[in-house]
Amino acid sequence: LFATRRSFNPSKNILTNNPADITRFLHVTSSSAAAGKWKDGFYTQNDWLNLTMQDAASNDVLIYVHGFNTSQAGNLKRLSKIEKGLKTQGYEGAVVGFDWPSTGIPTDYDGDLGRAKKTARYLVSDVILPLLSRAERPRVHFLAHSMGGYAILKGLQDFGDSHGPGGWTLDQIAFVSADVH
């Protein structure tokens, strides 16, 4: 399960490296997803949130945010490894990803930084706040790699303390190989 701010090219049936005007919510159900091809998997935000909570045997949701120089295929492979590793260690919550449009090109640091900055607020408005507004009131955790940490901090900064439903409460946040910013 992941939410993305990548634009969708319907003629090629792929998500691109360009920022989108909307957040798309996906559930990877086919092997072609790793190649960036989609036969199915697009959901409404509410249906995606329901799938997220159904995927959790506990009241925990971990959101993984990838870093700089990460292709979508690379992000999905890493998200799958993180989920499998956590489940092997006894984690019973849902594991979802937030995918922002990194190009996956090592020389495009400044471009990736701009795209992370542009899409960061949607991590909060389209994923975190709707999760925290659910009746289950899940414990939300973050795992961020590299520039993903910047995206989380920028998104939270854009909203401040007053926008969380019934209080701004996040559980654990881990920054791995945090970005210089």
Phi, psi and omega in degrees: 000130174205156174251143182225149173250022174277145177285159183248131176257101185292331181292331178256353181056046179225155169272136185261184175266010181265145177296143179259161176275349180225160172268132177254145183243126187232153173231113183287118183233357182226155182293340180287348182297325180297334179271001180087008179263142184234118172267329184203187172111350178278133183228159170290161179302315182295317178296322179295317178297320176297316178298321179300312182290329176292331181283349183260127173273352174234185180264034182246142173227122175259129177252120177263130177239118184287170183252194178301151173059046182235116174288163179295318179299317177297321179297315182293324177295317180293319178300317178297318178296318179297313181298312180298318180296316179294318180296322178298328181271006175100002178293130185250359181278176176281150175237119179232164179240154168243118186252114175256160191281067171290145182277341184077021181247119185302333182271004183254041181302308183297322177296316178297320179299317178297319179291322176298317180296318183293326186261351186303319183297333181285338171300318181282307187291326187256345182238301186294305183298317176298324176296313182290343179274352182290152180300327180291340182044067184294155170280121183258127179241156177235143168231119183237137174250131172054237184294346174299327176296319176299316181299318179297309182298319179295316178299315179294321178298319181297332181264330181071189186279339192272357188263351181287141179290117179067023182113145185270100185232115172240150185272271184248142177229127178238125176255118181252126183050054186304144180294153182300331179283000000 
